CSV table of C-alpha atoms in Angstrom, one decimal:
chain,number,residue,atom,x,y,z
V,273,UNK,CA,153.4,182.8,85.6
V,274,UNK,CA,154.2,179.2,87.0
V,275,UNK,CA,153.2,177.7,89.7
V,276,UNK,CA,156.0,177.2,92.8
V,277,UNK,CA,155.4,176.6,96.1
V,278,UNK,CA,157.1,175.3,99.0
V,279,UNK,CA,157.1,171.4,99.7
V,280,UNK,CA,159.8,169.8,101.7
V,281,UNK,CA,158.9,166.6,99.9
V,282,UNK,CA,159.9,168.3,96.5
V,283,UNK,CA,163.5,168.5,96.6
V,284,UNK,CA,163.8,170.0,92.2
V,285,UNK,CA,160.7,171.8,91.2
V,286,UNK,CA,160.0,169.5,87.6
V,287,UNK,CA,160.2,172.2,84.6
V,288,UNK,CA,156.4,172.8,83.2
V,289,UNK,CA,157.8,175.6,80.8
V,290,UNK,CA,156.9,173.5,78.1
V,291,UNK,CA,154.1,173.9,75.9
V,292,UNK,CA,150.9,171.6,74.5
V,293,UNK,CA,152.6,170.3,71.0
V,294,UNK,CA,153.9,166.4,73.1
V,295,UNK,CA,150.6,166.4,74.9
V,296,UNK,CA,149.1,166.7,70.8
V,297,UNK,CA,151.4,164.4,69.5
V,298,UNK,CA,150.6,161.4,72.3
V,299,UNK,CA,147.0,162.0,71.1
V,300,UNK,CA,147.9,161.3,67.8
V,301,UNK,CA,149.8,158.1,68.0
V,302,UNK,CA,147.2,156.9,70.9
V,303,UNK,CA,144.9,157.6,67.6
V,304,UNK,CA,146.6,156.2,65.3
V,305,UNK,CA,147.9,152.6,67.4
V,306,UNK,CA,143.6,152.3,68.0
V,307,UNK,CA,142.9,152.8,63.9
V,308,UNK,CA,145.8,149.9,63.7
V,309,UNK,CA,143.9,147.6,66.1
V,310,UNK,CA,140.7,148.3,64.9
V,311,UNK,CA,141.8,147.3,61.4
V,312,UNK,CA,143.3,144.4,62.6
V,313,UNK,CA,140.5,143.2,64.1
V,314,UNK,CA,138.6,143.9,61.2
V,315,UNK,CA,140.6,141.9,59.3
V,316,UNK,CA,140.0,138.5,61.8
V,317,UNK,CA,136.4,139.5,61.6
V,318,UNK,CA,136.0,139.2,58.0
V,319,UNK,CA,138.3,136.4,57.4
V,320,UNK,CA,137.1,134.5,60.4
V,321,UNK,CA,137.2,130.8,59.2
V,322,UNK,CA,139.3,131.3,56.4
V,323,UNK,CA,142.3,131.8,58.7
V,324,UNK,CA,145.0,129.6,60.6
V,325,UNK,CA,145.5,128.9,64.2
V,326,UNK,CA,149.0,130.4,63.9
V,327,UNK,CA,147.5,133.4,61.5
V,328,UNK,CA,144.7,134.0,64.4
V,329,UNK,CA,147.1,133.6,67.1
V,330,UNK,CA,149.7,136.1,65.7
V,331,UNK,CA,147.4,138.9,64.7
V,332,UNK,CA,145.8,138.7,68.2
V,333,UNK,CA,149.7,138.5,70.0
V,334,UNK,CA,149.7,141.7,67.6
V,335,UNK,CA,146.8,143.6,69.2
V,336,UNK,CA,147.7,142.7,72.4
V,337,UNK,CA,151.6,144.3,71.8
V,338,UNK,CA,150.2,147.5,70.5
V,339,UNK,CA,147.8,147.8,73.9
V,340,UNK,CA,150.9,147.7,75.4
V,341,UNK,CA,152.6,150.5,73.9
V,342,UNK,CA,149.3,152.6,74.4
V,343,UNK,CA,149.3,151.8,78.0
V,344,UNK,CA,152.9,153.1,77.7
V,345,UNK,CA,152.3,156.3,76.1
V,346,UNK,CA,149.5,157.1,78.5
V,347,UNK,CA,151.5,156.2,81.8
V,348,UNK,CA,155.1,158.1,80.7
V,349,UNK,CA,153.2,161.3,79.2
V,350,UNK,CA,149.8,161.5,80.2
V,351,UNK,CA,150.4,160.7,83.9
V,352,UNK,CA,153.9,162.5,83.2
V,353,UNK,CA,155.6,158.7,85.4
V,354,UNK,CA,158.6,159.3,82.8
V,355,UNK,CA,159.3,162.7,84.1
V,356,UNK,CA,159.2,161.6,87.4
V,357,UNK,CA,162.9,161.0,89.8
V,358,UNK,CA,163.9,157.3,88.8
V,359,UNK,CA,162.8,156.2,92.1
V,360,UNK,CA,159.4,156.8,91.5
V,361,UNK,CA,159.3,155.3,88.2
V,362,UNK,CA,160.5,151.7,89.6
V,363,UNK,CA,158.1,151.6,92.7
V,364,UNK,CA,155.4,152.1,90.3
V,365,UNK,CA,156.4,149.5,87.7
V,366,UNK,CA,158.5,146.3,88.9
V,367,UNK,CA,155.6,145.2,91.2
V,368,UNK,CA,153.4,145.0,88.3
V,369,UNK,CA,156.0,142.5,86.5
V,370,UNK,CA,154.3,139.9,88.8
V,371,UNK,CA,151.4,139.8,86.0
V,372,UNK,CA,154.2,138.4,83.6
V,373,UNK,CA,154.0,135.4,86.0
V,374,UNK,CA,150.1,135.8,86.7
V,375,UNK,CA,149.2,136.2,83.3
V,376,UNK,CA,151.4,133.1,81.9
V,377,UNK,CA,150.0,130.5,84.5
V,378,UNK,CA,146.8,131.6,84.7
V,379,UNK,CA,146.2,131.1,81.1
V,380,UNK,CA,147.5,128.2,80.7
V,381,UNK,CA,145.7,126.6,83.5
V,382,UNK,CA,142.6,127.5,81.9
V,383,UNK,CA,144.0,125.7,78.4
V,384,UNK,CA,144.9,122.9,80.7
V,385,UNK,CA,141.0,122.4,81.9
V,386,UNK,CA,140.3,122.5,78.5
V,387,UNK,CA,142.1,120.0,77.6
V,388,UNK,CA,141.2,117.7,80.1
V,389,UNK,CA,137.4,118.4,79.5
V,390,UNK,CA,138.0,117.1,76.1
V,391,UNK,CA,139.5,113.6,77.4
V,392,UNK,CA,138.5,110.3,78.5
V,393,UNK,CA,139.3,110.9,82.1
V,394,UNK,CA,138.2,114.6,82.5
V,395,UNK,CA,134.3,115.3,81.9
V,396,UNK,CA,134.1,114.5,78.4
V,397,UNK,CA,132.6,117.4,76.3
V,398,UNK,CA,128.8,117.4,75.6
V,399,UNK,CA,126.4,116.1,72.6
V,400,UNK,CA,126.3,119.1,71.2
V,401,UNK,CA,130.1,120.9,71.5
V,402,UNK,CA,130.9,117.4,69.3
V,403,UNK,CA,128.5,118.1,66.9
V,404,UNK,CA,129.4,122.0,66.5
V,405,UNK,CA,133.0,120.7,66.6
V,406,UNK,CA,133.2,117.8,63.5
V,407,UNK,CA,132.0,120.6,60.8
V,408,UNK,CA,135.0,123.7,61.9
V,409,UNK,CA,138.6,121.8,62.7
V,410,UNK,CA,140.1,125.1,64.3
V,411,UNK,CA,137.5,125.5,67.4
V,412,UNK,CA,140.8,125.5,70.2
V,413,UNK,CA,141.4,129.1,70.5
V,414,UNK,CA,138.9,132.1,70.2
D,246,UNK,CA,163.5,176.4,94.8
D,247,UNK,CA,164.0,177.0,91.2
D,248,UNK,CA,163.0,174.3,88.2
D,249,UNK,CA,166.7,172.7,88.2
D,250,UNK,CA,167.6,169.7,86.2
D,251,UNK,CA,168.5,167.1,88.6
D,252,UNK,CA,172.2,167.0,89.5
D,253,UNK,CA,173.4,163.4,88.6
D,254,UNK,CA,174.8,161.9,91.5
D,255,UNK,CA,172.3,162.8,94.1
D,256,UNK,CA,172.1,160.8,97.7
D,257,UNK,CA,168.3,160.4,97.4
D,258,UNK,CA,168.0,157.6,100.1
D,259,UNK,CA,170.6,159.6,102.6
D,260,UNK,CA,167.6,161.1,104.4
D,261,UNK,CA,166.4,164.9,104.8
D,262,UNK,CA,164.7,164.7,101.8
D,263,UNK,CA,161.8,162.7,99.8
D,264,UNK,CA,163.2,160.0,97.8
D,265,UNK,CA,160.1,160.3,95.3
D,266,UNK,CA,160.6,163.9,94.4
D,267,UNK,CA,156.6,164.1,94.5
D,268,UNK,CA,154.3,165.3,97.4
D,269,UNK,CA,152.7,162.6,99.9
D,270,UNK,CA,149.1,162.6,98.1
D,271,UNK,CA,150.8,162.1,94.9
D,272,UNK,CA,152.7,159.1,95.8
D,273,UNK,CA,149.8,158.0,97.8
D,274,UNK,CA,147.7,158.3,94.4
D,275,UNK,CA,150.6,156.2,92.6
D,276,UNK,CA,149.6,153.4,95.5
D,277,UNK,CA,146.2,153.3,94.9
D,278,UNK,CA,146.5,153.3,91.5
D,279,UNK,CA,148.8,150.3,91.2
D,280,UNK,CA,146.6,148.3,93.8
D,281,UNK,CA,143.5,149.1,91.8
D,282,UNK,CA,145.8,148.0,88.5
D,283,UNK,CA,145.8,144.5,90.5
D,284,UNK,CA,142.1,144.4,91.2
D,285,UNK,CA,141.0,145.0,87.7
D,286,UNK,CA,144.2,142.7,86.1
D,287,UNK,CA,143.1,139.7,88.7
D,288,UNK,CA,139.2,140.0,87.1
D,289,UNK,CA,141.0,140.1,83.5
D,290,UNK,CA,143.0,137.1,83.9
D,291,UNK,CA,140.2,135.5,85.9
D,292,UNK,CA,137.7,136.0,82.7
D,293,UNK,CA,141.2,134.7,80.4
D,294,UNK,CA,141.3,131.6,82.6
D,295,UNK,CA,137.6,130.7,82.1
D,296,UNK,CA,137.6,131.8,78.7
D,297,UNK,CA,140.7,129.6,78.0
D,298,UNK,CA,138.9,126.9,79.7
D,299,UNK,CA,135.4,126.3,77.3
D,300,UNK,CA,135.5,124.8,74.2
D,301,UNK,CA,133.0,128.1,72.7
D,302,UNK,CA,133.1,131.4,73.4
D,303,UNK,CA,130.9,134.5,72.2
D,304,UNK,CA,132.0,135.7,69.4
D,305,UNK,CA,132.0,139.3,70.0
D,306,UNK,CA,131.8,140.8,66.4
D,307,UNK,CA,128.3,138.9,66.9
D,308,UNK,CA,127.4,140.1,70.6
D,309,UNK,CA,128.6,143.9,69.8
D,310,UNK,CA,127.5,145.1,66.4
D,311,UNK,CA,124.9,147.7,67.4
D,312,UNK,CA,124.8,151.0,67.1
D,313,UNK,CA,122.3,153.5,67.9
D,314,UNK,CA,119.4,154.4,65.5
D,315,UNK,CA,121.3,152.3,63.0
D,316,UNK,CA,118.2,150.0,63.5
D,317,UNK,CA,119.9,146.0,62.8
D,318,UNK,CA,122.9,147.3,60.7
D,319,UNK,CA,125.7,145.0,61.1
D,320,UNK,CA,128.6,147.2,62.6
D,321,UNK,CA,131.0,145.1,64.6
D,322,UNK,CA,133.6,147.1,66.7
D,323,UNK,CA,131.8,150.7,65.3
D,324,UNK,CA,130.3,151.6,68.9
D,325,UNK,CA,132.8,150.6,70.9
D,326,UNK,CA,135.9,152.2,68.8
D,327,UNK,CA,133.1,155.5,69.3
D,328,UNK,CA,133.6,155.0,72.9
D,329,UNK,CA,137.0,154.2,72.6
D,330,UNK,CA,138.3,157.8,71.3
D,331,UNK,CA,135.5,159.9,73.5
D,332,UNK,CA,137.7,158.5,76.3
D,333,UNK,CA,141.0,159.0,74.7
D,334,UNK,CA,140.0,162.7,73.6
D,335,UNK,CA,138.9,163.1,77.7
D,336,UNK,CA,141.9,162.0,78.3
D,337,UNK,CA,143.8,165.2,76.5
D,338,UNK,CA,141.5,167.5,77.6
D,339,UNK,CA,142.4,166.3,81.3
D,340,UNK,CA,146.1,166.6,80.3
D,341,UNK,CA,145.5,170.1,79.1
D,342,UNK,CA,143.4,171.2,82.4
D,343,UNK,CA,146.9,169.8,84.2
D,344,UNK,CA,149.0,171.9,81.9
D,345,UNK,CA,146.7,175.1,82.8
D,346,UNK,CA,147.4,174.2,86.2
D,347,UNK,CA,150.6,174.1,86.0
D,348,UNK,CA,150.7,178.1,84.2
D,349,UNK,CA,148.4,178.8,87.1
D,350,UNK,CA,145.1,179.9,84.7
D,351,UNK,CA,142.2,179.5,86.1
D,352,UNK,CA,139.7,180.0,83.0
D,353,UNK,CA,142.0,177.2,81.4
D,354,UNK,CA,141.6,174.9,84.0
D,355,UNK,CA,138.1,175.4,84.3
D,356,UNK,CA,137.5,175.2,79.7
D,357,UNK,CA,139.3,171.5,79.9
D,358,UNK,CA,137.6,170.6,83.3
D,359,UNK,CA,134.4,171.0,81.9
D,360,UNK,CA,135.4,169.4,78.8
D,361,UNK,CA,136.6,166.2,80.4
D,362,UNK,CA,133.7,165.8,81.9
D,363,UNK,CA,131.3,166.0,79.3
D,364,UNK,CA,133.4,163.2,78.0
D,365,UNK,CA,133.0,161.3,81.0
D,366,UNK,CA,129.3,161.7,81.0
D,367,UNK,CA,129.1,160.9,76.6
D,368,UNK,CA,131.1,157.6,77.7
D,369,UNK,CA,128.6,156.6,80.9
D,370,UNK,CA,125.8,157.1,78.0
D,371,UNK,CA,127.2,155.2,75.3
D,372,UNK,CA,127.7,152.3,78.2
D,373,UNK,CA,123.7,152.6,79.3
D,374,UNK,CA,122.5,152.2,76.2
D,375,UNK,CA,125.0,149.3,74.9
D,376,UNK,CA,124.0,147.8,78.5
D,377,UNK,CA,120.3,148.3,77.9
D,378,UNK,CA,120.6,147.4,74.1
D,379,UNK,CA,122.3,143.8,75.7
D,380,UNK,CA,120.0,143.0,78.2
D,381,UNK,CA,116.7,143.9,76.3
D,382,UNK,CA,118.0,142.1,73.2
D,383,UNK,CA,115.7,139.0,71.8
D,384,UNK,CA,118.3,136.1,70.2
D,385,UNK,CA,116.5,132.7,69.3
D,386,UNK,CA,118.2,130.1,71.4
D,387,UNK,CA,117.5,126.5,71.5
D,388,UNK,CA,117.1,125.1,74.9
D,389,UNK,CA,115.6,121.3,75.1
D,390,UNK,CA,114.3,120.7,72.2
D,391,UNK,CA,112.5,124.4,72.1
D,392,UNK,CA,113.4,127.7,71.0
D,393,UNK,CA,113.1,130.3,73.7
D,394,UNK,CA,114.2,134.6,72.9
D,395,UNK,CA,117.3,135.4,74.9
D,396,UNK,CA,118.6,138.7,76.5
D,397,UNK,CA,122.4,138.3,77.3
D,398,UNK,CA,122.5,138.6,81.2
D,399,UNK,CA,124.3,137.2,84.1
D,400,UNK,CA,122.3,134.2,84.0
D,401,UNK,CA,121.6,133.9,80.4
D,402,UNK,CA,123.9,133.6,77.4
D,403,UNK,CA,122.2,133.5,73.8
D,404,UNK,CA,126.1,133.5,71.8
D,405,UNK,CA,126.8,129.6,72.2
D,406,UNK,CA,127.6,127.2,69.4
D,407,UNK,CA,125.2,127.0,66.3
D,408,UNK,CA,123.7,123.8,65.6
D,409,UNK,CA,120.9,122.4,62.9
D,410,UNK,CA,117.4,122.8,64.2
D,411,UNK,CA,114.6,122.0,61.4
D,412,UNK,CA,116.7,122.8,59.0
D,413,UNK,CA,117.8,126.3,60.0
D,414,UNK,CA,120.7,127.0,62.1
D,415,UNK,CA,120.1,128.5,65.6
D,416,UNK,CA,122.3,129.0,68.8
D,417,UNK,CA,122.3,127.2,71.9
D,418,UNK,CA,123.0,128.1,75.3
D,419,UNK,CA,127.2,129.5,75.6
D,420,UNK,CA,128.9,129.5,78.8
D,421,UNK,CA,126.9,131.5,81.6
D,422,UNK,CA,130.2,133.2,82.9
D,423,UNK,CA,130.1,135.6,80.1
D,424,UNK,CA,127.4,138.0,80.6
D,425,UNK,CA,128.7,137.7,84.0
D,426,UNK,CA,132.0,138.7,83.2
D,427,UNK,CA,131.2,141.1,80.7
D,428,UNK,CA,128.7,143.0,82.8
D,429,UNK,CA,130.9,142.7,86.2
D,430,UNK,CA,134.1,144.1,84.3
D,431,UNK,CA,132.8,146.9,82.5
D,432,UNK,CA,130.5,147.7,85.4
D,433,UNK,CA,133.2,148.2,87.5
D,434,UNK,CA,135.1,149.7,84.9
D,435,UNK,CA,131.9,152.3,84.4
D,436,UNK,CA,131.5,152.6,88.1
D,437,UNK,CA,135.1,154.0,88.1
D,438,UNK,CA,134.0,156.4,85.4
D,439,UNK,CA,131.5,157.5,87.3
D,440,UNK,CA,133.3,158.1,90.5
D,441,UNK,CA,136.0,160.0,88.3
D,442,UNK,CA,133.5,162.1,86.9
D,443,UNK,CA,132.4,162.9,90.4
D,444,UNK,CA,135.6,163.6,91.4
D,445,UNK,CA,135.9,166.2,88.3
D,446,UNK,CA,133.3,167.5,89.4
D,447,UNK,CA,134.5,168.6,92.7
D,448,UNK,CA,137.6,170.0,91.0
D,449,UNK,CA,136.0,172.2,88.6
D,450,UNK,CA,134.0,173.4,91.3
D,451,UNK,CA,136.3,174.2,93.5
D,452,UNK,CA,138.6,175.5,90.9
D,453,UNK,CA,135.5,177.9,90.1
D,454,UNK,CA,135.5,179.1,93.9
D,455,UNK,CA,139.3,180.0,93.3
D,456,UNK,CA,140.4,177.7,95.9
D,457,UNK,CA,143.7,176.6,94.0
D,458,UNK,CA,144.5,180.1,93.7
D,459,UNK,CA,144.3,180.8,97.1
D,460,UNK,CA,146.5,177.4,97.9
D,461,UNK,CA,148.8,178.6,95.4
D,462,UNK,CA,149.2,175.4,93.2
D,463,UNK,CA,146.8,173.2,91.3
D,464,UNK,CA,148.1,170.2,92.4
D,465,UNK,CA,144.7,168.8,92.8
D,466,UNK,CA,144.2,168.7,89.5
D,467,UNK,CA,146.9,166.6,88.6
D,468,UNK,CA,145.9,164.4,91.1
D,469,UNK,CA,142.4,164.2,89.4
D,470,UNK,CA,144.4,163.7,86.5
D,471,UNK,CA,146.2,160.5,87.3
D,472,UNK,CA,142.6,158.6,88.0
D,473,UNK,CA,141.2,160.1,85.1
D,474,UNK,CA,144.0,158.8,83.0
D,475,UNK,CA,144.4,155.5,85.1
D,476,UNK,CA,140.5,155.0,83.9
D,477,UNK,CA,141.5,155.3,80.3
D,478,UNK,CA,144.1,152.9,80.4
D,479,UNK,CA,141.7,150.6,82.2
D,480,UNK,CA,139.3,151.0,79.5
D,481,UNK,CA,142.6,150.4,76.7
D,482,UNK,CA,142.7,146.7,78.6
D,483,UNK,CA,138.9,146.0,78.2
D,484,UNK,CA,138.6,147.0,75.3
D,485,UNK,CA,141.5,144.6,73.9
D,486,UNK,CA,140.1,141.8,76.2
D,487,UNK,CA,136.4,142.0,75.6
D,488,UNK,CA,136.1,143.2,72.1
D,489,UNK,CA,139.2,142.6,69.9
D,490,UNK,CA,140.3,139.5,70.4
């Protein structure tokens, strides 16, 4: 028996005829994208000082993508947003498209006080960030 | 009203009907959700900002390689990748209690309810004792000249850069805005747990009294549902932002 029940806001009743095996498959890849990250960030871990800004920087860009797509998978099936009208689907998800914006100046306004801590004309940085800093040449980006 | 697939072409915005397709508390739900998807993005990119901003930051494969009764075991990213899939594995179990909604059985709905929120209540204990095991922890920290035992709190930050002290290398104060963000973000994030295991609660409860059956849908499951998963995805997001990278 399946549920249906009058609801003038409900123009088509959505089909739930289906059966568990998507809902186990999500799980799976949710799994399997965390095992991906986790090994990623295993591998910073143990090679951490033996790797390049760009190497760092990639892998991380990497994790970061793959967050994505689990946030992805969790909205459109868990939540079931990607069986939902159209209309729904963009309410939901152009306003957050202002964190593109949010996340890119934000960011870099924070590199930007960096930077300007480590100048002449900004508060220069202390006794003892110089002296961690002259041994390890890569201390810009954690 | 039958389950129809959707004739292409329909007028959805020429009135008499909901242009959503979804009930009001639904919708309503969606709001919340992406308001509270601002609240906790603005603390993210706050912490990024600061973060971005300091020459050192904790290194957290130092901060978070605990795990219980493993003693001092190095085992970066093992307890939190635990916590990690008990809230994924919540997550299906809440998908499942949906889908028994959705057939209209009762004895399903209540098997995953429960289920979800024993994983609910394992995560809020896995975050007590990494919490506790934080702010009780003793790290050697030189401060003036003298080496004083550090807890990482709000006000207090053990993780800063290493430096030479009589020969032996030994930390010195990090940026104080870490224990503060750390503690603020996954407190709030917890406190949303929390409130979500309330609110599962409630709805096993009440599906227990029969009261779904009596309204003749479950739809207050599903709504459950979408906080319970929006909680996970939170957790997706602080867990990338705090302990991967």
């Amino acid at each position: 028996m399946s549920q249906h029940y009058e609801n003038p806001e409900i123009t088509f009743q959505p089909d739930h005829s289906g059966g568990t095996s998507r809902i186990w498959k999500i799980f799976w890849v949710l799994s399997a994208l965390t095992i991906i990250e986790l090994a990623l960030g295993y591998f910073l871990y143990l090679k951490h000082g033996h790797l390049g800004y760009t190497t760092v920087l990639t892998t991380k860009c990497v994790i970061a993508i793959l967050t994505i797509a689990k946030a992805y998978y969790i909205v459109s099936v868990f939540m079931h947003l990607g069986d939902e009208v159209r209309n729904l689907i963009m309410t939901i998800v152009v306003p957050l498209v202002l964190f593109v914006w949010f996340i890119i100046a934000f960011l870099s306004d924070g590199n930007s006080w960096k930077n300007l801590r480590n100048t002449d004309g900004g508060s220069r940085p202390n006794k003892m960030e110089q002296v961690e800093k002259a041994p390890t040449e890569n201390e810009t980006h954690h | 009203m039958s389950t129809t697939a959707i004739p292409t072409g329909t007028k959805w915005w020429s009135g008499g009907k909901s242009p959503f397709n979804v009930s009001y508390g639904k919708v309503m739900m969606w709001y919340f959700l992406m308001s509270d998807a601002f609240t906790f993005g603005a603390f993210l990119i706050s912490y990024g900002t600061i973060r971005f901003s300091v020459n050192h930051w904790a290194d957290p494969n130092h901060v978070f390689n605990a795990f219980p009764f493993a003693g001092h075991a190095n085992l970066p990213l093992a307890f939190v990748s635990l916590m990690t899939f008990i809230l994924i594995f919540s997550s299906v179990t809440m998908v499942l209690a949906v889908h028994e909604g959705h057939k209209m059985n009762r004895k399903g709905v209540e098997k995953f309810m429960l289920l979800t929120i024993l994983g609910g209540i394992a995560f809020l204990s896995c975050q007590a004792w990494e919490w506790t095991h934080l702010i009780t922890g003793d790290h050697a920290v030189l401060v003036n000249g003298q080496i004083e035992h550090w807890g990482t709190t709000v006000s207090k930050n053990p993780w800063g850069p290493e430096v030479l002290f009589n020969g032996k290398e030994i930390a010195t104060p990090g940026p104080i805005a870490f224990g503060g963000y750390f503690f603020g973000i996954t407190g709030f994030h917890g406190f949303h747990v929390f409130s979500g295991v309330i609110i599962n609660i409630t709805m096993y409860i009440k599906t227990k009294l029969g009261h779904f059956d009596q309204r003749g849908h479950y739809e207050m499951i599903e709504k459950a549902g979408l906080y319970w998963h929006f909680v996970d995805l939170v957790w997706v997001f602080v867990f990338l932002c705090f302990y991967l990278v």
